């Protein structure tokens, strides 16, 4: 921003009088790329990094998916009451509690990830998430230990939320910094493929368990099984992450810190836990990121977390039937999400994001279809929203990291993403349930999603296109030595005779 301000303050007349001097200043400010500046990616390393980040994301959303799909059962186990709505609200309130602490986790883990590296923080968040989820599966019921049961549930939900605060920002940064510029959308889409895989695993397991066990067995001990599965999944994810090297962009940042004293000062001041500098120096992209994430998360949590509860509690649809339909929609999303990532590399992030936002303006017609109650119409309504959501899912993980420079990317993205997710995403099931109760219409989810889409459309119009461009603060990243040589050559124009 400082360079831009200086450019605007320069007197054009002075530039005309001293062309040579200002040309030299411009060259010094924007030196030509050398071959050593350009990162040539190793495709095998990119695939390993993508796999490790996506598995961690799958683990995160498996945990949250399990909780949301078992919300009614968890409400009965930990919040005894004669009122089913009160139990459900208590359960969703505890679901939302984890999101309230996510910004704190983002403010702690994000700047640390910029200072000591992405890999270490992502390994730590994986351990905490696995421990928190496994522990929930071991908590005795309210009937056994009274108020200690909901207290322990809330505590371990806070552990989950705190660790998750460093997960998405780090994982999306990790993939974005490993991927070549021209394929960042494709590789980034695997992060949200992991999100869908986590939800599919959670809903599939819940369907199997509720089909095999009776309602009493699920209430007594069956609900614990999905939470206990988190431990082995966490160890697998941790193993994959520990085997990775640090991202090329962060390694170059560390290299610059070691070689040039001037660069070192800049890196040190921006890579410490100095949140004040993030808020003051990057508040514009922070606000834009917050608006995008808020719109995206409201629609995401409404469809993937709240919808099974909506189908069963508001429309009286069978729990398993609702989950099976949503499971089908998510599997279809998984089949196309990587193609969406490819499209965002080809046509740009903004067109794909705008398509998704515009699709959610049709939330009311989709819910009117769902309210008809037939399997075909419910599936069609969910599919309309699912295709709109996948346009955002396949693009967002490449678009968001590109909004911030390398030295503050992890911290800035973690702060903006988690604040928006906490205020708007995690509270979505609770807000929608309360709105339906207050206004007496089960079309409130559609109105809520439409309002979110309007905010998202404005945010997309305000953002810059970043497809096929280097990340801010990082040199170009290409797939082959030939591409690197062409980039260097392109800076030297052909001589004219």
Short mmCIF file of C-alpha atoms in Angstrom, two decimals:
data_model
loop_
_atom_site.label_atom_id
_atom_site.label_comp_id
_atom_site.label_asym_id
_atom_site.label_seq_id
_atom_site.Cartn_x
_atom_site.Cartn_y
_atom_site.Cartn_z
CA UNK A 1 0.00 0.00 0.00
CA UNK A 2 2.88 2.39 0.76
CA UNK A 3 4.28 2.05 -2.73
CA UNK A 4 0.91 2.79 -4.25
CA UNK A 5 0.48 5.90 -2.10
CA UNK A 6 3.93 7.15 -3.14
CA UNK A 7 3.09 6.65 -6.81
CA UNK A 8 -0.06 8.74 -6.45
CA UNK A 9 1.82 11.57 -4.69
CA UNK A 10 4.50 11.94 -7.41
CA UNK A 11 4.17 15.08 -9.51
CA UNK A 12 3.71 14.07 -13.20
CA UNK A 13 5.65 17.15 -14.26
CA UNK A 14 8.62 16.01 -12.18
CA UNK A 15 8.48 12.61 -13.84
CA UNK A 16 8.59 14.25 -17.29
CA UNK A 17 11.58 16.41 -16.30
CA UNK A 18 13.58 13.54 -14.77
CA UNK A 19 12.55 10.49 -16.79
CA UNK A 20 15.86 8.66 -16.32
CA UNK A 21 15.84 9.14 -12.56
CA UNK A 22 12.26 7.95 -12.11
CA UNK A 23 12.84 5.03 -14.47
CA UNK A 24 15.77 3.96 -12.27
CA UNK A 25 13.60 4.30 -9.13
CA UNK A 26 10.88 2.17 -10.74
CA UNK A 27 13.40 -0.53 -11.72
CA UNK A 28 14.78 -0.58 -8.18
CA UNK A 29 11.27 -0.83 -6.74
CA UNK A 30 10.22 -3.57 -9.19
CA UNK A 31 13.40 -5.45 -10.17
CA UNK A 32 13.32 -7.99 -12.97
CA UNK A 33 12.76 -11.59 -12.05
CA UNK A 34 15.77 -13.86 -11.98
CA UNK A 35 15.51 -17.56 -12.63
CA UNK A 36 16.32 -18.23 -8.95
CA UNK A 37 13.29 -16.15 -7.91
CA UNK A 38 10.81 -18.39 -9.71
CA UNK A 39 9.53 -21.52 -7.96
CA UNK A 40 9.33 -24.67 -10.10
CA UNK A 41 6.93 -26.97 -8.28
CA UNK A 42 7.41 -30.69 -7.77
CA UNK A 43 4.08 -32.28 -8.72
CA UNK A 44 4.57 -35.21 -6.34
CA UNK A 45 5.21 -32.80 -3.45
CA UNK A 46 2.17 -30.72 -4.41
CA UNK A 47 -0.02 -33.83 -4.40
CA UNK A 48 1.33 -34.92 -0.98
CA UNK A 49 0.68 -31.47 0.47
CA UNK A 50 -2.80 -31.39 -1.00
CA UNK A 51 -3.60 -34.84 0.37
CA UNK A 52 -2.39 -33.97 3.88
CA UNK A 53 -4.27 -30.66 3.99
CA UNK A 54 -7.46 -32.17 2.56
CA UNK A 55 -7.41 -35.08 5.02
CA UNK A 56 -7.12 -32.65 7.92
CA UNK A 57 -10.05 -30.67 6.58
CA UNK A 58 -12.04 -33.88 6.16
CA UNK A 59 -11.26 -34.73 9.77
CA UNK A 60 -12.42 -31.30 10.93
CA UNK A 61 -15.75 -31.46 9.11
CA UNK A 62 -16.30 -35.09 9.97
CA UNK A 63 -16.19 -34.01 13.61
CA UNK A 64 -18.57 -31.11 13.12
CA UNK A 65 -20.81 -33.14 10.82
CA UNK A 66 -21.17 -35.92 13.37
CA UNK A 67 -22.26 -33.43 16.00
CA UNK A 68 -24.83 -31.73 13.78
CA UNK A 69 -26.28 -35.01 12.45
CA UNK A 70 -26.61 -36.37 15.99
CA UNK A 71 -27.90 -33.08 17.43
CA UNK A 72 -31.26 -34.52 18.52
CA UNK A 73 -29.64 -37.51 20.24
CA UNK A 74 -26.96 -35.40 21.90
CA UNK A 75 -29.66 -33.04 23.15
CA UNK A 76 -31.42 -35.95 24.89
CA UNK A 77 -28.18 -37.32 26.37
CA UNK A 78 -26.77 -34.07 27.76
CA UNK A 79 -29.78 -31.73 28.09
CA UNK A 80 -32.75 -33.60 29.59
CA UNK A 81 -35.99 -31.66 29.22
CA UNK A 82 -39.62 -32.31 28.51
CA UNK A 83 -39.49 -29.96 25.52
CA UNK A 84 -37.94 -31.36 22.32
CA UNK A 85 -37.38 -27.87 20.88
CA UNK A 86 -35.54 -26.80 24.06
CA UNK A 87 -33.30 -29.88 23.82
CA UNK A 88 -32.55 -29.18 20.17
CA UNK A 89 -31.82 -25.51 20.85
CA UNK A 90 -29.49 -26.48 23.73
CA UNK A 91 -27.67 -28.93 21.47
CA UNK A 92 -27.28 -26.38 18.67
CA UNK A 93 -26.21 -23.73 21.20
CA UNK A 94 -23.39 -26.05 22.25
CA UNK A 95 -22.63 -26.55 18.54
CA UNK A 96 -22.35 -22.76 18.21
CA UNK A 97 -20.16 -22.44 21.34
CA UNK A 98 -17.23 -24.01 19.49
CA UNK A 99 -17.52 -21.31 16.86
CA UNK A 100 -17.36 -18.52 19.41
CA UNK A 101 -13.81 -19.50 20.33
CA UNK A 102 -12.67 -20.01 16.73
CA UNK A 103 -11.57 -16.37 16.27
CA UNK A 104 -9.38 -16.72 19.37
CA UNK A 105 -7.77 -19.81 17.88
CA UNK A 106 -7.30 -17.96 14.59
CA UNK A 107 -5.67 -14.99 16.33
CA UNK A 108 -3.28 -17.33 18.17
CA UNK A 109 -2.47 -19.94 15.53
CA UNK A 110 -2.59 -17.66 12.45
CA UNK A 111 0.26 -15.27 13.34
CA UNK A 112 2.23 -18.22 14.77
CA UNK A 113 1.87 -19.95 11.40
CA UNK A 114 3.34 -16.86 9.74
CA UNK A 115 6.20 -16.80 12.24
CA UNK A 116 7.27 -20.44 12.81
CA UNK A 117 5.77 -22.13 9.76
CA UNK A 118 2.56 -23.61 8.41
CA UNK A 119 3.49 -27.26 8.97
CA UNK A 120 4.03 -27.10 12.74
CA UNK A 121 0.77 -25.29 13.46
CA UNK A 122 -1.25 -27.61 11.20
CA UNK A 123 0.17 -30.63 13.03
CA UNK A 124 -0.79 -29.12 16.38
CA UNK A 125 -4.34 -28.30 15.29
CA UNK A 126 -4.77 -31.87 14.04
CA UNK A 127 -3.80 -33.30 17.45
CA UNK A 128 -6.13 -30.97 19.34
CA UNK A 129 -9.09 -31.68 17.06
CA UNK A 130 -8.67 -35.46 17.36
CA UNK A 131 -8.33 -35.30 21.15
CA UNK A 132 -11.37 -33.05 21.56
CA UNK A 133 -13.60 -35.25 19.39
CA UNK A 134 -12.44 -38.51 20.97
CA UNK A 135 -13.04 -37.09 24.45
CA UNK A 136 -16.66 -36.17 23.63
CA UNK A 137 -17.29 -39.85 22.88
CA UNK A 138 -16.18 -40.72 26.43
CA UNK A 139 -18.25 -38.19 28.41
CA UNK A 140 -20.89 -39.83 30.70
CA UNK A 141 -24.50 -38.78 30.22
CA UNK A 142 -26.44 -36.23 32.26
CA UNK A 143 -28.21 -39.11 34.00
CA UNK A 144 -24.83 -40.36 35.30
CA UNK A 145 -22.96 -37.21 36.37
CA UNK A 146 -25.55 -34.42 36.21
CA UNK A 147 -24.43 -30.95 35.17
CA UNK A 148 -20.84 -32.11 34.71
CA UNK A 149 -21.96 -33.79 31.48
CA UNK A 150 -22.97 -30.63 29.57
CA UNK A 151 -20.04 -28.76 31.18
CA UNK A 152 -17.53 -31.30 29.83
CA UNK A 153 -19.28 -31.33 26.47
CA UNK A 154 -18.94 -27.55 26.22
CA UNK A 155 -15.27 -27.71 27.31
CA UNK A 156 -14.27 -30.20 24.63
CA UNK A 157 -16.33 -28.34 22.05
CA UNK A 158 -14.22 -25.31 22.98
CA UNK A 159 -11.05 -27.39 22.42
CA UNK A 160 -12.39 -28.35 18.99
CA UNK A 161 -13.27 -24.77 18.15
CA UNK A 162 -9.92 -23.37 19.32
CA UNK A 163 -7.97 -25.87 17.20
CA UNK A 164 -10.21 -25.34 14.19
CA UNK A 165 -9.34 -21.65 14.35
CA UNK A 166 -5.93 -22.52 12.91
CA UNK A 167 -7.07 -25.24 10.53
CA UNK A 168 -8.79 -23.78 7.45
CA UNK A 169 -6.58 -20.70 7.13
CA UNK A 170 -3.48 -22.86 7.43
CA UNK A 171 -4.67 -25.65 5.15
CA UNK A 172 -5.79 -23.30 2.36
CA UNK A 173 -2.54 -21.32 2.71
CA UNK A 174 -0.56 -24.57 2.61
CA UNK A 175 -2.12 -25.74 -0.67
CA UNK A 176 -2.08 -22.27 -2.26
CA UNK A 177 1.63 -21.83 -1.54
CA UNK A 178 2.52 -25.29 -2.86
CA UNK A 179 0.41 -25.17 -6.04
CA UNK A 180 1.59 -23.64 -9.35
CA UNK A 181 -0.13 -20.38 -10.23
CA UNK A 182 -2.01 -21.79 -13.22
CA UNK A 183 -3.49 -24.73 -11.27
CA UNK A 184 -4.12 -23.21 -7.84
CA UNK A 185 -7.88 -23.50 -8.28
CA UNK A 186 -7.69 -27.18 -9.15
CA UNK A 187 -5.46 -28.16 -6.22
CA UNK A 188 -7.32 -25.81 -3.86
CA UNK A 189 -10.62 -27.53 -4.69
CA UNK A 190 -9.33 -30.69 -3.00
CA UNK A 191 -9.49 -28.88 0.34
CA UNK A 192 -13.26 -28.58 -0.02
CA UNK A 193 -13.37 -32.07 -1.46
CA UNK A 194 -12.09 -33.00 2.00
CA UNK A 195 -14.91 -30.96 3.55
CA UNK A 196 -17.50 -32.92 1.59
CA UNK A 197 -15.70 -36.21 2.31
CA UNK A 198 -15.89 -35.44 6.02
CA UNK A 199 -19.61 -34.71 5.82
CA UNK A 200 -20.24 -37.81 3.66
CA UNK A 201 -18.31 -39.98 6.11
CA UNK A 202 -20.24 -38.50 9.03
CA UNK A 203 -23.68 -38.81 7.47
CA UNK A 204 -22.94 -42.26 6.05
CA UNK A 205 -21.79 -43.56 9.42
CA UNK A 206 -24.84 -42.09 11.17
CA UNK A 207 -27.15 -43.74 8.61
CA UNK A 208 -25.46 -47.11 9.13
CA UNK A 209 -25.56 -46.87 12.92
CA UNK A 210 -29.18 -45.76 13.10
CA UNK A 211 -30.11 -48.58 10.72
CA UNK A 212 -28.26 -51.25 12.69
CA UNK A 213 -29.07 -50.09 16.24
CA UNK A 214 -32.40 -49.29 17.82
CA UNK A 215 -33.28 -45.79 19.04
CA UNK A 216 -32.59 -46.85 22.65
CA UNK A 217 -29.21 -48.35 21.74
CA UNK A 218 -28.22 -45.16 19.90
CA UNK A 219 -29.29 -43.11 22.91
CA UNK A 220 -27.41 -45.31 25.39
CA UNK A 221 -24.08 -45.86 23.62
CA UNK A 222 -24.36 -46.00 19.82
CA UNK A 223 -23.91 -42.24 19.39
CA UNK A 224 -20.40 -42.53 20.89
CA UNK A 225 -18.97 -44.68 18.09
CA UNK A 226 -18.55 -41.89 15.46
CA UNK A 227 -16.71 -39.70 17.99
CA UNK A 228 -14.33 -42.49 19.00
CA UNK A 229 -13.43 -43.11 15.34
CA UNK A 230 -11.81 -39.65 15.32
CA UNK A 231 -8.66 -40.89 17.11
CA UNK A 232 -7.29 -43.18 14.34
CA UNK A 233 -8.28 -40.64 11.67
CA UNK A 234 -6.36 -37.96 13.55
CA UNK A 235 -3.21 -40.07 13.77
CA UNK A 236 -3.30 -40.75 10.03
CA UNK A 237 -3.64 -37.05 9.27
CA UNK A 238 -0.86 -36.14 11.70
CA UNK A 239 1.48 -38.71 10.13
CA UNK A 240 0.89 -37.28 6.65
CA UNK A 241 1.44 -33.70 7.78
CA UNK A 242 4.65 -34.45 9.66
CA UNK A 243 6.16 -36.02 6.52
CA UNK A 244 5.78 -32.79 4.52
CA UNK A 245 8.30 -30.01 4.00
CA UNK A 246 7.44 -26.39 4.65
CA UNK A 247 5.79 -24.54 1.74
CA UNK A 248 8.11 -23.08 -0.95
CA UNK A 249 6.73 -19.57 -0.38
CA UNK A 250 7.48 -19.72 3.35
CA UNK A 251 10.94 -21.17 2.70
CA UNK A 252 11.71 -18.23 0.39
CA UNK A 253 10.43 -15.88 3.09
CA UNK A 254 12.81 -17.48 5.59
CA UNK A 255 15.62 -17.33 3.04
CA UNK A 256 15.07 -13.61 2.50
CA UNK A 257 15.03 -13.14 6.25
CA UNK A 258 18.45 -14.74 6.55
CA UNK A 259 20.10 -13.00 3.59
CA UNK A 260 18.98 -9.39 3.57
CA UNK A 261 18.79 -7.27 6.69
CA UNK A 262 16.20 -4.92 5.22
CA UNK A 263 13.96 -7.81 4.19
CA UNK A 264 14.55 -9.42 7.57
CA UNK A 265 13.17 -6.41 9.41
CA UNK A 266 10.02 -6.44 7.29
CA UNK A 267 9.48 -10.15 7.76
CA UNK A 268 10.09 -10.12 11.49
CA UNK A 269 7.67 -7.29 12.21
CA UNK A 270 4.91 -8.77 10.07
CA UNK A 271 5.35 -12.41 11.08
CA UNK A 272 5.11 -11.89 14.83
CA UNK A 273 1.80 -12.14 16.65
CA UNK A 274 1.23 -8.45 15.92
CA UNK A 275 -2.48 -8.49 15.21
CA UNK A 276 -2.56 -4.72 15.28
CA UNK A 277 -0.55 -4.55 12.08
CA UNK A 278 -2.85 -7.06 10.39
CA UNK A 279 -5.91 -5.00 11.30
CA UNK A 280 -4.40 -1.63 10.39
CA UNK A 281 -2.35 -2.60 7.34
CA UNK A 282 -4.75 -5.07 5.70
CA UNK A 283 -8.21 -4.02 6.83
CA UNK A 284 -9.64 -3.74 3.31
CA UNK A 285 -8.98 -7.36 2.27
CA UNK A 286 -9.98 -8.41 5.80
CA UNK A 287 -13.43 -6.85 5.39
CA UNK A 288 -13.85 -8.27 1.90
CA UNK A 289 -12.79 -11.74 3.05
CA UNK A 290 -15.17 -11.50 5.99
CA UNK A 291 -18.13 -10.67 3.73
CA UNK A 292 -17.33 -13.50 1.30
CA UNK A 293 -16.89 -16.06 4.05
CA UNK A 294 -20.05 -14.96 5.86
CA UNK A 295 -22.20 -15.40 2.74
CA UNK A 296 -20.54 -18.69 1.84
CA UNK A 297 -20.72 -20.17 5.34
CA UNK A 298 -24.38 -19.37 5.94
CA UNK A 299 -25.31 -21.32 2.81
CA UNK A 300 -22.77 -24.05 3.56
CA UNK A 301 -23.92 -24.75 7.12
CA UNK A 302 -27.57 -24.40 6.19
CA UNK A 303 -27.29 -27.10 3.53
CA UNK A 304 -24.69 -29.48 4.97
CA UNK A 305 -25.30 -29.19 8.74
CA UNK A 306 -28.84 -27.98 9.33
CA UNK A 307 -30.77 -29.61 6.48
CA UNK A 308 -31.13 -33.13 8.01
CA UNK A 309 -32.61 -31.55 11.16
CA UNK A 310 -34.90 -29.37 9.03
CA UNK A 311 -36.20 -32.38 7.09
CA UNK A 312 -36.88 -34.43 10.22
CA UNK A 313 -38.04 -31.81 12.76
CA UNK A 314 -39.80 -29.25 10.54
CA UNK A 315 -41.16 -31.47 7.76
CA UNK A 316 -41.55 -34.72 9.72
CA UNK A 317 -39.36 -36.61 7.29
CA UNK A 318 -37.56 -39.78 8.43
CA UNK A 319 -34.06 -39.02 9.75
CA UNK A 320 -32.37 -41.69 7.65
CA UNK A 321 -34.30 -40.75 4.52
CA UNK A 322 -33.26 -37.11 4.86
CA UNK A 323 -29.63 -38.05 5.44
CA UNK A 324 -29.60 -40.43 2.47
CA UNK A 325 -30.90 -37.71 0.14
CA UNK A 326 -28.33 -35.22 1.43
CA UNK A 327 -25.67 -37.92 1.14
CA UNK A 328 -26.54 -38.34 -2.55
CA UNK A 329 -26.30 -34.58 -3.13
CA UNK A 330 -22.89 -34.39 -1.43
CA UNK A 331 -21.53 -37.35 -3.43
CA UNK A 332 -22.60 -35.56 -6.63
CA UNK A 333 -20.83 -32.42 -5.38
CA UNK A 334 -17.66 -34.46 -4.79
CA UNK A 335 -17.86 -35.71 -8.39
CA UNK A 336 -17.82 -32.19 -9.87
CA UNK A 337 -15.91 -30.05 -7.37
CA UNK A 338 -12.47 -30.58 -8.92
CA UNK A 339 -13.86 -29.67 -12.32
CA UNK A 340 -15.13 -26.45 -10.75
CA UNK A 341 -11.56 -25.81 -9.57
CA UNK A 342 -10.32 -26.32 -13.15
CA UNK A 343 -12.97 -23.92 -14.45
CA UNK A 344 -11.86 -21.27 -11.95
CA UNK A 345 -8.30 -21.59 -13.28
CA UNK A 346 -9.57 -21.16 -16.83
CA UNK A 347 -12.25 -18.49 -16.47
CA UNK A 348 -11.33 -16.85 -13.15
CA UNK A 349 -12.47 -16.96 -9.53
CA UNK A 350 -15.03 -14.16 -9.81
CA UNK A 351 -17.30 -15.76 -12.45
CA UNK A 352 -17.54 -19.03 -10.49
CA UNK A 353 -18.16 -17.29 -7.16
CA UNK A 354 -20.80 -15.06 -8.73
CA UNK A 355 -22.55 -18.10 -10.21
CA UNK A 356 -22.79 -19.67 -6.75
CA UNK A 357 -24.06 -16.51 -5.10
CA UNK A 358 -26.68 -15.93 -7.80
CA UNK A 359 -27.81 -19.54 -7.43
CA UNK A 360 -28.64 -18.96 -3.77
CA UNK A 361 -30.93 -16.10 -4.72
CA UNK A 362 -33.20 -18.97 -5.81
CA UNK A 363 -33.32 -20.41 -2.30
CA UNK A 364 -37.06 -19.77 -1.94
CA UNK A 365 -38.01 -21.86 -5.02
CA UNK A 366 -35.65 -24.60 -3.81
CA UNK A 367 -37.31 -24.71 -0.39
CA UNK A 368 -40.76 -24.68 -1.96
CA UNK A 369 -39.74 -27.83 -3.83
CA UNK A 370 -38.38 -29.39 -0.63
CA UNK A 371 -41.61 -28.65 1.25
CA UNK A 372 -43.62 -30.78 -1.21
CA UNK A 373 -42.30 -33.82 0.62
CA UNK A 374 -41.71 -36.24 -2.26
CA UNK A 375 -38.26 -37.80 -2.64
CA UNK A 376 -37.86 -36.50 -6.20
CA UNK A 377 -38.76 -32.89 -5.35
CA UNK A 378 -36.69 -32.84 -2.15
CA UNK A 379 -33.71 -34.17 -4.10
CA UNK A 380 -34.24 -31.59 -6.86
CA UNK A 381 -34.47 -28.72 -4.35
CA UNK A 382 -31.33 -29.85 -2.53
CA UNK A 383 -29.53 -30.40 -5.82
CA UNK A 384 -30.24 -26.82 -6.96
CA UNK A 385 -28.68 -25.47 -3.77
CA UNK A 386 -25.92 -28.08 -3.86
CA UNK A 387 -24.77 -27.03 -7.34
CA UNK A 388 -24.77 -23.38 -6.27
CA UNK A 389 -22.75 -24.26 -3.19
CA UNK A 390 -20.20 -26.36 -5.10
CA UNK A 391 -19.47 -23.38 -7.38
CA UNK A 392 -18.28 -21.58 -4.25
CA UNK A 393 -16.70 -24.61 -2.57
CA UNK A 394 -14.50 -25.34 -5.57
CA UNK A 395 -13.27 -21.76 -5.84
CA UNK A 396 -13.11 -20.20 -2.37
CA UNK A 397 -10.03 -22.06 -1.10
CA UNK A 398 -7.96 -20.64 -3.98
CA UNK A 399 -9.52 -17.16 -3.94
CA UNK A 400 -9.17 -16.37 -0.23
CA UNK A 401 -5.41 -16.97 0.34
CA UNK A 402 -4.59 -14.83 -2.71
CA UNK A 403 -6.11 -11.79 -1.00
CA UNK A 404 -3.20 -11.45 1.46
CA UNK A 405 0.63 -11.22 1.14
CA UNK A 406 2.78 -14.18 2.16
CA UNK A 407 4.16 -12.72 5.40
CA UNK A 408 0.67 -12.23 6.90
CA UNK A 409 -1.38 -14.69 4.85
CA UNK A 410 -1.97 -17.36 7.50
CA UNK A 411 -2.77 -14.84 10.23
CA UNK A 412 -4.99 -12.53 8.18
CA UNK A 413 -6.97 -15.34 6.58
CA UNK A 414 -7.41 -17.13 9.92
CA UNK A 415 -8.70 -13.99 11.63
CA UNK A 416 -11.17 -13.03 8.87
CA UNK A 417 -12.33 -16.56 8.11
CA UNK A 418 -12.93 -17.60 11.70
CA UNK A 419 -14.61 -14.39 12.77
CA UNK A 420 -17.08 -14.66 9.87
CA UNK A 421 -17.60 -18.37 10.45
CA UNK A 422 -18.21 -17.85 14.16
CA UNK A 423 -20.70 -15.02 13.82
CA UNK A 424 -22.56 -16.26 10.75
CA UNK A 425 -21.68 -19.91 10.02
CA UNK A 426 -21.73 -21.79 13.29
CA UNK A 427 -24.79 -19.93 14.50
CA UNK A 428 -26.80 -20.76 11.36
CA UNK A 429 -28.63 -23.85 12.76
CA UNK A 430 -29.43 -22.01 16.01
CA UNK A 431 -30.58 -18.82 14.25
CA UNK A 432 -32.74 -20.66 11.73
CA UNK A 433 -34.36 -22.84 14.41
CA UNK A 434 -35.12 -19.73 16.49
CA UNK A 435 -36.47 -17.79 13.47
CA UNK A 436 -38.79 -20.64 12.49
CA UNK A 437 -40.07 -20.78 16.06
CA UNK A 438 -40.52 -16.99 16.20
CA UNK A 439 -42.18 -16.40 12.82
CA UNK A 440 -43.93 -19.74 12.40
CA UNK A 441 -42.83 -20.36 8.80
CA UNK A 442 -40.44 -23.05 7.65
CA UNK A 443 -39.33 -20.85 4.73
CA UNK A 444 -37.04 -18.86 7.06
CA UNK A 445 -33.91 -20.81 5.93
CA UNK A 446 -34.60 -19.67 2.36
CA UNK A 447 -34.97 -16.02 3.38
CA UNK A 448 -31.79 -16.23 5.44
CA UNK A 449 -29.81 -17.75 2.55
CA UNK A 450 -31.15 -15.15 0.09
CA UNK A 451 -29.98 -12.31 2.34
CA UNK A 452 -26.54 -13.95 2.60
CA UNK A 453 -26.37 -14.25 -1.20
CA UNK A 454 -27.01 -10.51 -1.63
CA UNK A 455 -24.04 -9.73 0.65
CA UNK A 456 -21.92 -12.24 -1.25
CA UNK A 457 -22.76 -10.73 -4.64
CA UNK A 458 -21.61 -7.28 -3.49
CA UNK A 459 -18.37 -8.79 -2.10
CA UNK A 460 -17.60 -10.64 -5.34
CA UNK A 461 -18.11 -7.44 -7.34
CA UNK A 462 -15.56 -5.69 -5.08
CA UNK A 463 -12.82 -8.34 -5.20
CA UNK A 464 -9.89 -8.45 -7.65
CA UNK A 465 -9.34 -11.35 -10.02
CA UNK A 466 -6.35 -13.46 -8.91
CA UNK A 467 -6.51 -16.53 -11.16
CA UNK A 468 -3.24 -17.43 -12.95
CA UNK A 469 -1.33 -14.75 -11.05
CA UNK A 470 1.42 -15.13 -8.40
CA UNK A 471 0.34 -14.88 -4.79
CA UNK A 472 0.80 -11.43 -3.28
CA UNK A 473 4.29 -11.12 -1.81
CA UNK A 474 5.51 -14.31 -3.51
CA UNK A 475 7.42 -14.89 -6.76
CA UNK A 476 5.75 -16.76 -9.63
CA UNK A 477 5.23 -20.50 -9.22
CA UNK A 478 5.32 -22.67 -12.36
CA UNK A 479 5.23 -26.36 -13.22
CA UNK A 480 8.28 -26.72 -15.51
CA UNK A 481 11.73 -25.25 -16.09
CA UNK A 482 10.57 -24.25 -19.56
CA UNK A 483 7.82 -22.03 -18.10
CA UNK A 484 10.35 -20.42 -15.75
CA UNK A 485 12.72 -19.67 -18.62
CA UNK A 486 9.85 -18.19 -20.66
CA UNK A 487 8.90 -15.89 -17.77
CA UNK A 488 12.46 -14.58 -17.49
CA UNK A 489 12.73 -14.18 -21.26
CA UNK A 490 9.42 -12.31 -21.46
CA UNK A 491 10.91 -9.48 -19.38
CA UNK A 492 13.49 -8.75 -22.10
CA UNK A 493 11.82 -7.51 -25.27
CA UNK A 494 13.10 -8.57 -28.66
CA UNK A 495 15.54 -6.01 -30.11
CA UNK A 496 14.12 -3.83 -32.88
CA UNK A 497 16.21 -3.14 -35.95
#
